[in-house]
PDB file of N, CA and C in Angstrom:
ATOM      1  N   MET A   1      -2.497   6.209  -9.229  1.00 72.00           N
ATOM      2  CA  MET A   1      -3.849   6.239 -10.311  1.00 72.00           C
ATOM      3  C   MET A   1      -3.744   4.630 -10.804  1.00 72.00           C
ATOM      4  N   ASN A   2      -4.906   4.299 -10.567  1.00 77.00           N
ATOM      5  CA  ASN A   2      -5.311   3.203 -11.288  1.00 77.00           C
ATOM      6  C   ASN A   2      -5.438   2.778 -12.404  1.00 77.00           C
ATOM      7  N   PRO A   3      -4.789   1.875 -13.097  1.00 79.00           N
ATOM      8  CA  PRO A   3      -4.687   1.077 -14.392  1.00 79.00           C
ATOM      9  C   PRO A   3      -6.003   0.946 -14.774  1.00 79.00           C
ATOM     10  N   ILE A   4      -6.064   1.770 -16.894  1.00 84.00           N
ATOM     11  CA  ILE A   4      -7.461   0.749 -16.475  1.00 84.00           C
ATOM     12  C   ILE A   4      -7.521  -0.684 -17.540  1.00 84.00           C
ATOM     13  N   GLY A   5      -8.143  -1.454 -16.503  1.00 92.00           N
ATOM     14  CA  GLY A   5      -7.931  -3.370 -16.916  1.00 92.00           C
ATOM     15  C   GLY A   5      -9.510  -3.569 -17.675  1.00 92.00           C
ATOM     16  N   LEU A   6      -9.504  -4.738 -17.866  1.00 93.00           N
ATOM     17  CA  LEU A   6     -10.207  -6.033 -18.644  1.00 93.00           C
ATOM     18  C   LEU A   6     -10.039  -7.101 -18.263  1.00 93.00           C
ATOM     19  N   CYS A   7     -11.213  -7.763 -18.535  1.00 94.00           N
ATOM     20  CA  CYS A   7     -11.301  -9.450 -18.218  1.00 94.00           C
ATOM     21  C   CYS A   7     -11.327  -9.501 -19.501  1.00 94.00           C
ATOM     22  N   SER A   8     -10.755 -10.948 -20.007  1.00 94.00           N
ATOM     23  CA  SER A   8     -11.094 -11.338 -21.169  1.00 94.00           C
ATOM     24  C   SER A   8     -12.296 -11.875 -21.329  1.00 94.00           C
ATOM     25  N   MET A   9     -12.713 -12.894 -20.786  1.00 92.00           N
ATOM     26  CA  MET A   9     -14.492 -12.759 -20.457  1.00 92.00           C
ATOM     27  C   MET A   9     -15.714 -12.125 -21.523  1.00 92.00           C
ATOM     28  N   SER A  10     -14.767 -10.617 -21.162  1.00 93.00           N
ATOM     29  CA  SER A  10     -15.516  -9.268 -22.231  1.00 93.00           C
ATOM     30  C   SER A  10     -15.142 -10.135 -23.463  1.00 93.00           C
ATOM     31  N   PHE A  11     -14.302 -10.946 -24.003  1.00 95.00           N
ATOM     32  CA  PHE A  11     -14.273 -11.486 -25.505  1.00 95.00           C
ATOM     33  C   PHE A  11     -13.916 -12.685 -25.959  1.00 95.00           C
ATOM     34  N   PRO A  12     -14.990 -13.675 -25.417  1.00 93.00           N
ATOM     35  CA  PRO A  12     -15.186 -15.139 -25.109  1.00 93.00           C
ATOM     36  C   PRO A  12     -14.779 -15.425 -26.747  1.00 93.00           C
ATOM     37  N   ASP A  13     -15.234 -14.803 -27.453  1.00 95.00           N
ATOM     38  CA  ASP A  13     -14.763 -15.631 -29.263  1.00 95.00           C
ATOM     39  C   ASP A  13     -13.937 -15.341 -29.733  1.00 95.00           C
ATOM     40  N   GLU A  14     -13.641 -14.535 -28.889  1.00 96.00           N
ATOM     41  CA  GLU A  14     -11.699 -14.689 -30.011  1.00 96.00           C
ATOM     42  C   GLU A  14     -10.941 -15.391 -28.806  1.00 96.00           C
ATOM     43  N   ASN A  15      -9.401 -15.111 -29.462  1.00 96.00           N
ATOM     44  CA  ASN A  15      -8.610 -16.119 -28.933  1.00 96.00           C
ATOM     45  C   ASN A  15      -7.715 -15.799 -28.237  1.00 96.00           C
ATOM     46  N   VAL A  16      -7.051 -15.618 -28.097  1.00 96.00           N
ATOM     47  CA  VAL A  16      -6.169 -15.184 -26.648  1.00 96.00           C
ATOM     48  C   VAL A  16      -4.952 -14.495 -27.622  1.00 96.00           C
ATOM     49  N   GLU A  17      -4.464 -14.673 -28.053  1.00 97.00           N
ATOM     50  CA  GLU A  17      -3.117 -13.621 -29.241  1.00 97.00           C
ATOM     51  C   GLU A  17      -4.515 -12.665 -29.822  1.00 97.00           C
ATOM     52  N   THR A  18      -5.700 -12.276 -30.352  1.00 97.00           N
ATOM     53  CA  THR A  18      -6.531 -11.756 -30.870  1.00 97.00           C
ATOM     54  C   THR A  18      -6.409 -10.640 -29.272  1.00 97.00           C
ATOM     55  N   VAL A  19      -6.793 -11.653 -27.776  1.00 97.00           N
ATOM     56  CA  VAL A  19      -7.668 -10.451 -26.748  1.00 97.00           C
ATOM     57  C   VAL A  19      -6.545  -9.468 -26.281  1.00 97.00           C
ATOM     58  N   ILE A  20      -5.174  -9.968 -27.008  1.00 97.00           N
ATOM     59  CA  ILE A  20      -3.875  -9.203 -26.809  1.00 97.00           C
ATOM     60  C   ILE A  20      -3.832  -8.454 -27.306  1.00 97.00           C
ATOM     61  N   GLU A  21      -4.215  -8.321 -28.282  1.00 97.00           N
ATOM     62  CA  GLU A  21      -4.261  -7.350 -29.731  1.00 97.00           C
ATOM     63  C   GLU A  21      -5.251  -6.183 -29.258  1.00 97.00           C
ATOM     64  N   ILE A  22      -6.189  -7.091 -29.018  1.00 97.00           N
ATOM     65  CA  ILE A  22      -8.075  -5.869 -28.753  1.00 97.00           C
ATOM     66  C   ILE A  22      -7.441  -4.958 -27.487  1.00 97.00           C
ATOM     67  N   CYS A  23      -6.423  -5.548 -26.118  1.00 96.00           N
ATOM     68  CA  CYS A  23      -5.431  -5.144 -25.205  1.00 96.00           C
ATOM     69  C   CYS A  23      -5.452  -3.569 -25.642  1.00 96.00           C
ATOM     70  N   LYS A  24      -4.017  -4.079 -26.836  1.00 96.00           N
ATOM     71  CA  LYS A  24      -2.733  -2.753 -26.495  1.00 96.00           C
ATOM     72  C   LYS A  24      -2.900  -1.881 -27.792  1.00 96.00           C
ATOM     73  N   ARG A  25      -4.723  -2.249 -28.921  1.00 95.00           N
ATOM     74  CA  ARG A  25      -4.936  -1.253 -29.491  1.00 95.00           C
ATOM     75  C   ARG A  25      -5.564  -0.325 -28.577  1.00 95.00           C
ATOM     76  N   ASN A  26      -6.343  -1.098 -27.752  1.00 95.00           N
ATOM     77  CA  ASN A  26      -6.707   0.044 -27.268  1.00 95.00           C
ATOM     78  C   ASN A  26      -6.057   0.705 -25.984  1.00 95.00           C
ATOM     79  N   LYS A  27      -4.839   0.841 -25.474  1.00 94.00           N
ATOM     80  CA  LYS A  27      -3.538   1.212 -24.551  1.00 94.00           C
ATOM     81  C   LYS A  27      -4.637   0.355 -23.568  1.00 94.00           C
ATOM     82  N   VAL A  28      -5.103  -0.572 -23.366  1.00 96.00           N
ATOM     83  CA  VAL A  28      -5.394  -1.027 -22.041  1.00 96.00           C
ATOM     84  C   VAL A  28      -4.075  -1.745 -20.897  1.00 96.00           C
ATOM     85  N   GLU A  29      -3.778  -1.534 -19.753  1.00 96.00           N
ATOM     86  CA  GLU A  29      -2.772  -2.173 -19.386  1.00 96.00           C
ATOM     87  C   GLU A  29      -2.878  -2.983 -18.559  1.00 96.00           C
ATOM     88  N   ALA A  30      -4.322  -3.096 -17.627  1.00 97.00           N
ATOM     89  CA  ALA A  30      -4.460  -4.253 -17.840  1.00 97.00           C
ATOM     90  C   ALA A  30      -5.363  -5.390 -17.450  1.00 97.00           C
ATOM     91  N   LEU A  31      -5.051  -7.061 -17.186  1.00 97.00           N
ATOM     92  CA  LEU A  31      -6.172  -7.658 -18.207  1.00 97.00           C
ATOM     93  C   LEU A  31      -6.041  -9.124 -17.397  1.00 97.00           C
ATOM     94  N   GLU A  32      -7.141  -9.168 -16.836  1.00 96.00           N
ATOM     95  CA  GLU A  32      -7.699 -10.832 -15.755  1.00 96.00           C
ATOM     96  C   GLU A  32      -8.578 -11.821 -17.051  1.00 96.00           C
ATOM     97  N   TRP A  33      -7.258 -12.567 -16.759  1.00 96.00           N
ATOM     98  CA  TRP A  33      -7.714 -13.698 -17.745  1.00 96.00           C
ATOM     99  C   TRP A  33      -9.259 -14.341 -17.068  1.00 96.00           C
ATOM    100  N   SER A  34      -9.488 -15.127 -18.123  1.00 93.00           N
ATOM    101  CA  SER A  34     -10.459 -15.951 -17.584  1.00 93.00           C
ATOM    102  C   SER A  34     -10.444 -17.999 -17.682  1.00 93.00           C
ATOM    103  N   GLY A  35     -10.765 -17.918 -16.435  1.00 90.00           N
ATOM    104  CA  GLY A  35     -10.584 -19.820 -15.882  1.00 90.00           C
ATOM    105  C   GLY A  35     -11.589 -20.273 -17.429  1.00 90.00           C
ATOM    106  N   ARG A  36     -12.035 -19.717 -17.880  1.00 86.00           N
ATOM    107  CA  ARG A  36     -13.232 -20.691 -18.962  1.00 86.00           C
ATOM    108  C   ARG A  36     -12.751 -21.110 -19.991  1.00 86.00           C
ATOM    109  N   SER A  37     -13.162 -21.894 -19.856  1.00 86.00           N
ATOM    110  CA  SER A  37     -12.960 -22.568 -21.067  1.00 86.00           C
ATOM    111  C   SER A  37     -12.057 -22.160 -23.125  1.00 86.00           C
ATOM    112  N   TYR A  38     -13.050 -20.993 -22.771  1.00 86.00           N
ATOM    113  CA  TYR A  38     -12.336 -20.514 -24.133  1.00 86.00           C
ATOM    114  C   TYR A  38     -10.958 -19.477 -24.030  1.00 86.00           C
ATOM    115  N   HIS A  39     -10.398 -19.618 -22.650  1.00 94.00           N
ATOM    116  CA  HIS A  39      -8.918 -18.943 -22.525  1.00 94.00           C
ATOM    117  C   HIS A  39      -8.151 -19.644 -21.106  1.00 94.00           C
ATOM    118  N   LEU A  40      -8.191 -19.375 -20.876  1.00 95.00           N
ATOM    119  CA  LEU A  40      -7.379 -20.374 -19.532  1.00 95.00           C
ATOM    120  C   LEU A  40      -8.099 -21.483 -18.393  1.00 95.00           C
ATOM    121  N   PRO A  41      -8.276 -21.914 -18.885  1.00 93.00           N
ATOM    122  CA  PRO A  41      -9.112 -22.616 -17.724  1.00 93.00           C
ATOM    123  C   PRO A  41      -8.162 -24.057 -17.387  1.00 93.00           C
ATOM    124  N   PRO A  42      -8.297 -23.931 -15.983  1.00 90.00           N
ATOM    125  CA  PRO A  42      -7.757 -26.125 -14.849  1.00 90.00           C
ATOM    126  C   PRO A  42      -6.791 -26.361 -15.823  1.00 90.00           C
ATOM    127  N   GLY A  43      -6.049 -26.716 -15.683  1.00 91.00           N
ATOM    128  CA  GLY A  43      -5.456 -28.014 -16.577  1.00 91.00           C
ATOM    129  C   GLY A  43      -4.813 -27.787 -17.812  1.00 91.00           C
ATOM    130  N   THR A  44      -5.116 -25.603 -18.696  1.00 94.00           N
ATOM    131  CA  THR A  44      -3.838 -25.154 -19.526  1.00 94.00           C
ATOM    132  C   THR A  44      -2.448 -25.443 -19.363  1.00 94.00           C
ATOM    133  N   PRO A  45      -1.501 -25.994 -20.077  1.00 95.00           N
ATOM    134  CA  PRO A  45      -0.345 -26.812 -19.657  1.00 95.00           C
ATOM    135  C   PRO A  45       0.594 -26.097 -19.257  1.00 95.00           C
ATOM    136  N   GLU A  46       1.345 -25.562 -18.662  1.00 95.00           N
ATOM    137  CA  GLU A  46       1.830 -24.603 -17.878  1.00 95.00           C
ATOM    138  C   GLU A  46       2.692 -23.670 -18.830  1.00 95.00           C
ATOM    139  N   PRO A  47       3.249 -24.476 -19.686  1.00 96.00           N
ATOM    140  CA  PRO A  47       4.264 -23.846 -21.171  1.00 96.00           C
ATOM    141  C   PRO A  47       3.117 -22.291 -21.680  1.00 96.00           C
ATOM    142  N   ARG A  48       1.652 -23.161 -22.307  1.00 97.00           N
ATOM    143  CA  ARG A  48       1.146 -22.191 -23.284  1.00 97.00           C
ATOM    144  C   ARG A  48       0.833 -20.912 -21.227  1.00 97.00           C
ATOM    145  N   VAL A  49      -0.004 -21.410 -20.745  1.00 97.00           N
ATOM    146  CA  VAL A  49       0.583 -20.688 -19.638  1.00 97.00           C
ATOM    147  C   VAL A  49       1.205 -19.081 -19.692  1.00 97.00           C
ATOM    148  N   SER A  50       2.085 -19.634 -19.304  1.00 97.00           N
ATOM    149  CA  SER A  50       4.372 -18.740 -19.326  1.00 97.00           C
ATOM    150  C   SER A  50       3.916 -18.044 -20.724  1.00 97.00           C
ATOM    151  N   GLN A  51       3.801 -18.661 -21.916  1.00 97.00           N
ATOM    152  CA  GLN A  51       3.847 -18.265 -23.421  1.00 97.00           C
ATOM    153  C   GLN A  51       2.131 -16.821 -23.442  1.00 97.00           C
ATOM    154  N   VAL A  52       1.956 -16.747 -23.257  1.00 98.00           N
ATOM    155  CA  VAL A  52       0.348 -16.197 -22.594  1.00 98.00           C
ATOM    156  C   VAL A  52       1.444 -14.916 -21.341  1.00 98.00           C
ATOM    157  N   ALA A  53       1.766 -15.025 -20.455  1.00 98.00           N
ATOM    158  CA  ALA A  53       2.163 -14.377 -19.489  1.00 98.00           C
ATOM    159  C   ALA A  53       3.445 -13.166 -20.719  1.00 98.00           C
ATOM    160  N   ALA A  54       4.062 -14.138 -21.211  1.00 98.00           N
ATOM    161  CA  ALA A  54       5.723 -13.114 -21.972  1.00 98.00           C
ATOM    162  C   ALA A  54       4.810 -12.012 -22.823  1.00 98.00           C
ATOM    163  N   MET A  55       3.898 -12.996 -24.108  1.00 98.00           N
ATOM    164  CA  MET A  55       3.144 -12.165 -24.713  1.00 98.00           C
ATOM    165  C   MET A  55       2.386 -11.151 -24.073  1.00 98.00           C
ATOM    166  N   CYS A  56       1.822 -10.943 -22.958  1.00 98.00           N
ATOM    167  CA  CYS A  56       1.408  -9.668 -22.800  1.00 98.00           C
ATOM    168  C   CYS A  56       2.380  -8.397 -22.186  1.00 98.00           C
ATOM    169  N   ALA A  57       3.115  -9.336 -21.201  1.00 98.00           N
ATOM    170  CA  ALA A  57       4.459  -8.643 -20.894  1.00 98.00           C
ATOM    171  C   ALA A  57       5.122  -7.928 -21.445  1.00 98.00           C
ATOM    172  N   ASP A  58       5.250  -8.161 -23.116  1.00 97.00           N
ATOM    173  CA  ASP A  58       5.748  -7.577 -24.368  1.00 97.00           C
ATOM    174  C   ASP A  58       4.869  -6.742 -24.615  1.00 97.00           C
ATOM    175  N   ALA A  59       3.291  -7.047 -24.539  1.00 97.00           N
ATOM    176  CA  ALA A  59       2.721  -5.785 -24.687  1.00 97.00           C
ATOM    177  C   ALA A  59       1.506  -4.398 -24.005  1.00 97.00           C
ATOM    178  N   GLY A  60       2.939  -4.715 -22.560  1.00 96.00           N
ATOM    179  CA  GLY A  60       2.639  -3.486 -21.556  1.00 96.00           C
ATOM    180  C   GLY A  60       1.646  -4.281 -21.046  1.00 96.00           C
ATOM    181  N   ILE A  61       1.203  -5.396 -21.174  1.00 97.00           N
ATOM    182  CA  ILE A  61      -0.024  -5.720 -20.427  1.00 97.00           C
ATOM    183  C   ILE A  61      -0.002  -5.971 -19.047  1.00 97.00           C
ATOM    184  N   SER A  62      -0.072  -5.693 -17.949  1.00 96.00           N
ATOM    185  CA  SER A  62      -0.429  -6.069 -16.305  1.00 96.00           C
ATOM    186  C   SER A  62      -0.999  -7.059 -16.004  1.00 96.00           C
ATOM    187  N   LEU A  63      -0.913  -8.589 -15.121  1.00 97.00           N
ATOM    188  CA  LEU A  63      -1.891  -9.200 -15.429  1.00 97.00           C
ATOM    189  C   LEU A  63      -1.561  -9.501 -13.229  1.00 97.00           C
ATOM    190  N   PRO A  64      -2.796  -8.699 -12.743  1.00 95.00           N
ATOM    191  CA  PRO A  64      -2.804  -8.484 -10.989  1.00 95.00           C
ATOM    192  C   PRO A  64      -3.538  -9.891 -10.632  1.00 95.00           C
ATOM    193  N   SER A  65      -4.697 -10.360 -12.266  1.00 95.00           N
ATOM    194  CA  SER A  65      -5.572 -11.245 -11.250  1.00 95.00           C
ATOM    195  C   SER A  65      -5.968 -12.506 -12.455  1.00 95.00           C
ATOM    196  N   TYR A  66      -6.401 -12.855 -12.004  1.00 96.00           N
ATOM    197  CA  TYR A  66      -6.819 -14.826 -12.572  1.00 96.00           C
ATOM    198  C   TYR A  66      -8.095 -14.450 -12.021  1.00 96.00           C
ATOM    199  N   GLY A  67      -9.025 -14.341 -13.109  1.00 93.00           N
ATOM    200  CA  GLY A  67     -10.515 -14.972 -13.286  1.00 93.00           C
ATOM    201  C   GLY A  67     -10.936 -16.422 -12.792  1.00 93.00           C
ATOM    202  N   SER A  68     -10.967 -16.859 -11.750  1.00 90.00           N
ATOM    203  CA  SER A  68     -11.367 -18.660 -11.523  1.00 90.00           C
ATOM    204  C   SER A  68     -12.641 -18.522 -11.628  1.00 90.00           C
ATOM    205  N   TYR A  69     -13.587 -19.516 -11.850  1.00 84.00           N
ATOM    206  CA  TYR A  69     -14.227 -20.038 -11.758  1.00 84.00           C
ATOM    207  C   TYR A  69     -14.597 -20.634 -10.763  1.00 84.00           C
ATOM    208  N   HIS A  70     -14.090 -21.132  -9.856  1.00 84.00           N
ATOM    209  CA  HIS A  70     -14.015 -22.687  -8.410  1.00 84.00           C
ATOM    210  C   HIS A  70     -14.987 -21.045  -7.338  1.00 84.00           C
ATOM    211  N   GLY A  71     -16.288 -22.517  -7.744  1.00 80.00           N
ATOM    212  CA  GLY A  71     -16.959 -21.776  -6.175  1.00 80.00           C
ATOM    213  C   GLY A  71     -16.506 -22.476  -5.005  1.00 80.00           C
ATOM    214  N   VAL A  72     -16.025 -22.022  -3.860  1.00 77.00           N
ATOM    215  CA  VAL A  72     -16.275 -22.375  -3.154  1.00 77.00           C
ATOM    216  C   VAL A  72     -16.939 -22.945  -1.649  1.00 77.00           C
ATOM    217  N   TYR A  73     -18.003 -22.906  -2.635  1.00 74.00           N
ATOM    218  CA  TYR A  73     -19.282 -23.104  -1.364  1.00 74.00           C
ATOM    219  C   TYR A  73     -19.613 -25.567  -2.690  1.00 74.00           C
ATOM    220  N   ASN A  74     -19.640 -24.993  -3.783  1.00 76.00           N
ATOM    221  CA  ASN A  74     -20.245 -26.537  -4.398  1.00 76.00           C
ATOM    222  C   ASN A  74     -18.973 -27.066  -5.194  1.00 76.00           C
ATOM    223  N   ASP A  75     -17.746 -26.313  -4.810  1.00 82.00           N
ATOM    224  CA  ASP A  75     -16.416 -27.003  -5.793  1.00 82.00           C
ATOM    225  C   ASP A  75     -15.960 -27.227  -4.786  1.00 82.00           C
ATOM    226  N   GLN A  76     -14.925 -28.322  -5.063  1.00 84.00           N
ATOM    227  CA  GLN A  76     -13.486 -29.177  -4.451  1.00 84.00           C
ATOM    228  C   GLN A  76     -12.877 -28.497  -3.821  1.00 84.00           C
ATOM    229  N   PRO A  77     -12.490 -27.926  -2.398  1.00 84.00           N
ATOM    230  CA  PRO A  77     -11.242 -27.388  -1.772  1.00 84.00           C
ATOM    231  C   PRO A  77      -9.540 -27.843  -3.354  1.00 84.00           C
ATOM    232  N   ALA A  78      -9.850 -29.276  -3.132  1.00 87.00           N
ATOM    233  CA  ALA A  78      -8.623 -29.532  -3.656  1.00 87.00           C
ATOM    234  C   ALA A  78      -8.787 -29.522  -5.038  1.00 87.00           C
ATOM    235  N   ASP A  79      -9.655 -29.453  -5.239  1.00 87.00           N
ATOM    236  CA  ASP A  79      -9.724 -28.794  -7.698  1.00 87.00           C
ATOM    237  C   ASP A  79      -9.010 -27.515  -7.286  1.00 87.00           C
ATOM    238  N   PHE A  80      -9.022 -26.816  -6.630  1.00 91.00           N
ATOM    239  CA  PHE A  80      -8.522 -25.152  -5.935  1.00 91.00           C
ATOM    240  C   PHE A  80      -6.830 -25.294  -6.789  1.00 91.00           C
ATOM    241  N   ALA A  81      -6.163 -26.274  -6.509  1.00 93.00           N
ATOM    242  CA  ALA A  81      -4.786 -26.847  -6.947  1.00 93.00           C
ATOM    243  C   ALA A  81      -4.392 -26.212  -8.406  1.00 93.00           C
ATOM    244  N   ALA A  82      -5.330 -25.955  -9.453  1.00 92.00           N
ATOM    245  CA  ALA A  82      -5.044 -25.841 -10.834  1.00 92.00           C
ATOM    246  C   ALA A  82      -5.725 -24.448 -11.440  1.00 92.00           C
ATOM    247  N   GLN A  83      -5.937 -23.762 -10.594  1.00 92.00           N
ATOM    248  CA  GLN A  83      -5.729 -22.438 -10.174  1.00 92.00           C
ATOM    249  C   GLN A  83      -4.886 -21.422  -9.951  1.00 92.00           C
ATOM    250  N   LEU A  84      -4.743 -22.503  -8.393  1.00 93.00           N
ATOM    251  CA  LEU A  84      -3.887 -21.827  -8.343  1.00 93.00           C
ATOM    252  C   LEU A  84      -2.158 -21.842  -9.119  1.00 93.00           C
ATOM    253  N   ASP A  85      -1.942 -22.932 -10.361  1.00 94.00           N
ATOM    254  CA  ASP A  85      -0.548 -23.167 -10.764  1.00 94.00           C
ATOM    255  C   ASP A  85      -0.772 -21.992 -11.914  1.00 94.00           C
ATOM    256  N   ILE A  86      -2.459 -21.593 -12.072  1.00 96.00           N
ATOM    257  CA  ILE A  86      -2.449 -20.479 -13.610  1.00 96.00           C
ATOM    258  C   ILE A  86      -2.157 -19.538 -12.805  1.00 96.00           C
ATOM    259  N   ALA A  87      -2.622 -18.872 -11.967  1.00 96.00           N
ATOM    260  CA  ALA A  87      -2.562 -17.637 -11.521  1.00 96.00           C
ATOM    261  C   ALA A  87      -0.592 -17.520 -10.854  1.00 96.00           C
ATOM    262  N   GLU A  88       0.262 -18.897 -10.047  1.00 95.00           N
ATOM    263  CA  GLU A  88       1.280 -18.674 -10.513  1.00 95.00           C
ATOM    264  C   GLU A  88       2.105 -18.541 -11.863  1.00 95.00           C
ATOM    265  N   ALA A  89       2.184 -19.398 -12.854  1.00 96.00           N
ATOM    266  CA  ALA A  89       2.396 -19.220 -14.188  1.00 96.00           C
ATOM    267  C   ALA A  89       2.294 -17.477 -15.108  1.00 96.00           C
ATOM    268  N   LEU A  90       1.118 -16.973 -14.242  1.00 97.00           N
ATOM    269  CA  LEU A  90       0.756 -15.744 -15.160  1.00 97.00           C
ATOM    270  C   LEU A  90       1.774 -14.628 -14.083  1.00 97.00           C
ATOM    271  N   GLY A  91       1.367 -15.342 -13.327  1.00 96.00           N
ATOM    272  CA  GLY A  91       2.209 -13.961 -12.419  1.00 96.00           C
ATOM    273  C   GLY A  91       1.130 -13.212 -11.174  1.00 96.00           C
ATOM    274  N   CYS A  92      -0.085 -13.357 -11.592  1.00 94.00           N
ATOM    275  CA  CYS A  92      -0.706 -12.622 -10.913  1.00 94.00           C
ATOM    276  C   CYS A  92      -0.681 -12.804  -8.780  1.00 94.00           C
ATOM    277  N   GLY A  93      -0.619 -12.099  -8.540  1.00 91.00           N
ATOM    278  CA  GLY A  93      -1.153 -11.771  -6.863  1.00 91.00           C
ATOM    279  C   GLY A  93      -2.809 -12.832  -6.623  1.00 91.00           C
ATOM    280  N   VAL A  94      -3.687 -12.137  -7.134  1.00 94.00           N
ATOM    281  CA  VAL A  94      -5.041 -12.669  -6.741  1.00 94.00           C
ATOM    282  C   VAL A  94      -5.572 -13.486  -7.720  1.00 94.00           C
ATOM    283  N   ILE A  95      -6.885 -14.378  -7.035  1.00 94.00           N
ATOM    284  CA  ILE A  95      -7.441 -15.243  -7.343  1.00 94.00           C
ATOM    285  C   ILE A  95      -8.451 -14.697  -7.309  1.00 94.00           C
ATOM    286  N   ARG A  96      -9.531 -14.109  -8.539  1.00 91.00           N
ATOM    287  CA  ARG A  96     -10.996 -14.406  -8.570  1.00 91.00           C
ATOM    288  C   ARG A  96     -11.594 -15.629  -7.626  1.00 91.00           C
ATOM    289  N   VAL A  97     -12.424 -15.758  -7.017  1.00 87.00           N
ATOM    290  CA  VAL A  97     -13.041 -17.208  -7.429  1.00 87.00           C
ATOM    291  C   VAL A  97     -15.021 -16.513  -6.207  1.00 87.00           C
ATOM    292  N   TRP A  98     -16.066 -17.821  -6.454  1.00 78.00           N
ATOM    293  CA  TRP A  98     -17.100 -17.128  -6.185  1.00 78.00           C
ATOM    294  C   TRP A  98     -17.553 -17.850  -5.468  1.00 78.00           C
ATOM    295  N   ALA A  99     -17.939 -17.114  -4.093  1.00 71.00           N
ATOM    296  CA  ALA A  99     -18.499 -17.562  -2.834  1.00 71.00           C
ATOM    297  C   ALA A  99     -19.681 -18.763  -2.716  1.00 71.00           C
ATOM    298  N   SER A 100     -20.452 -19.127  -4.479  1.00 61.00           N
ATOM    299  CA  SER A 100     -20.415 -20.732  -4.503  1.00 61.00           C
ATOM    300  C   SER A 100     -20.701 -20.603  -5.805  1.00 61.00           C
ATOM    301  N   HIS A 101     -21.338 -21.201  -6.416  1.00 52.00           N
ATOM    302  CA  HIS A 101     -20.799 -21.774  -8.419  1.00 52.00           C
ATOM    303  C   HIS A 101     -21.068 -21.244  -8.533  1.00 52.00           C
ATOM    304  N   TRP A 102     -20.396 -20.752  -9.726  1.00 49.00           N
ATOM    305  CA  TRP A 102     -20.540 -18.803 -10.338  1.00 49.00           C
ATOM    306  C   TRP A 102     -22.109 -19.012 -11.162  1.00 49.00           C
ATOM    307  N   GLY A 103     -22.953 -19.858 -11.003  1.00 52.00           N
ATOM    308  CA  GLY A 103     -23.972 -20.064 -12.265  1.00 52.00           C
ATOM    309  C   GLY A 103     -25.139 -20.111 -11.171  1.00 52.00           C
ATOM    310  N   ASP A 104     -24.804 -20.510  -9.971  1.00 54.00           N
ATOM    311  CA  ASP A 104     -26.074 -20.357  -8.462  1.00 54.00           C
ATOM    312  C   ASP A 104     -25.326 -19.798  -7.306  1.00 54.00           C
ATOM    313  N   PRO A 105     -26.345 -18.707  -6.814  1.00 54.00           N
ATOM    314  CA  PRO A 105     -25.793 -18.510  -5.736  1.00 54.00           C
ATOM    315  C   PRO A 105     -25.371 -19.064  -4.957  1.00 54.00           C
ATOM    316  N   GLY A 106     -26.252 -20.064  -4.911  1.00 53.00           N
ATOM    317  CA  GLY A 106     -26.292 -20.772  -3.651  1.00 53.00           C
ATOM    318  C   GLY A 106     -26.726 -21.058  -2.078  1.00 53.00           C
ATOM    319  N   GLU A 107     -26.869 -21.489  -1.284  1.00 57.00           N
ATOM    320  CA  GLU A 107     -27.119 -20.893   0.466  1.00 57.00           C
ATOM    321  C   GLU A 107     -25.646 -20.640   0.730  1.00 57.00           C
ATOM    322  N   LEU A 108     -25.513 -19.992   1.109  1.00 56.00           N
ATOM    323  CA  LEU A 108     -23.770 -19.331   1.918  1.00 56.00           C
ATOM    324  C   LEU A 108     -23.704 -20.021   3.186  1.00 56.00           C
ATOM    325  N   SER A 109     -25.013 -19.891   4.209  1.00 58.00           N
ATOM    326  CA  SER A 109     -25.427 -20.016   5.469  1.00 58.00           C
ATOM    327  C   SER A 109     -25.202 -21.180   5.638  1.00 58.00           C
ATOM    328  N   GLU A 110     -24.716 -22.569   4.735  1.00 62.00           N
ATOM    329  CA  GLU A 110     -24.863 -24.054   4.610  1.00 62.00           C
ATOM    330  C   GLU A 110     -23.254 -23.967   4.315  1.00 62.00           C
ATOM    331  N   MET A 111     -22.554 -23.710   4.297  1.00 62.00           N
ATOM    332  CA  MET A 111     -20.593 -23.732   3.958  1.00 62.00           C
ATOM    333  C   MET A 111     -20.064 -24.287   5.380  1.00 62.00           C
ATOM    334  N   THR A 112     -19.224 -24.900   5.125  1.00 67.00           N
ATOM    335  CA  THR A 112     -18.477 -26.233   6.079  1.00 67.00           C
ATOM    336  C   THR A 112     -17.450 -25.163   6.104  1.00 67.00           C
ATOM    337  N   ALA A 113     -17.201 -25.159   7.425  1.00 72.00           N
ATOM    338  CA  ALA A 113     -15.802 -24.441   7.519  1.00 72.00           C
ATOM    339  C   ALA A 113     -14.758 -24.548   6.139  1.00 72.00           C
ATOM    340  N   GLU A 114     -14.414 -25.902   5.956  1.00 70.00           N
ATOM    341  CA  GLU A 114     -13.080 -25.814   4.943  1.00 70.00           C
ATOM    342  C   GLU A 114     -14.253 -25.110   3.954  1.00 70.00           C
ATOM    343  N   GLN A 115     -14.793 -25.118   3.493  1.00 62.00           N
ATOM    344  CA  GLN A 115     -15.557 -24.262   2.181  1.00 62.00           C
ATOM    345  C   GLN A 115     -15.205 -22.845   2.660  1.00 62.00           C
TER     346      GLN A 115
END
């Protein structure tokens, strides 16, 4: 059976602690943290990411994926390292990316082999 889960981007005006409390109160079993500026964007210090992971574990919330806003069509491949760092610190096995830029679908037929 699949757990009930949410994406933290559902609560852009709430801080991390409040999102965890909402999930705990509503028996949400899995959470995808958003890589947007309001939760865990690239560059979030590792101690903070580890703290968030520990708070989730204490609340019984699994972290199966990290919701990056990395667009493989428009963003530089080297910039993906920051997404990997956060996913690793969270213990996530999956990183969601955008085939293009998250705000613009782009022209996927023009992607390079590296993208």
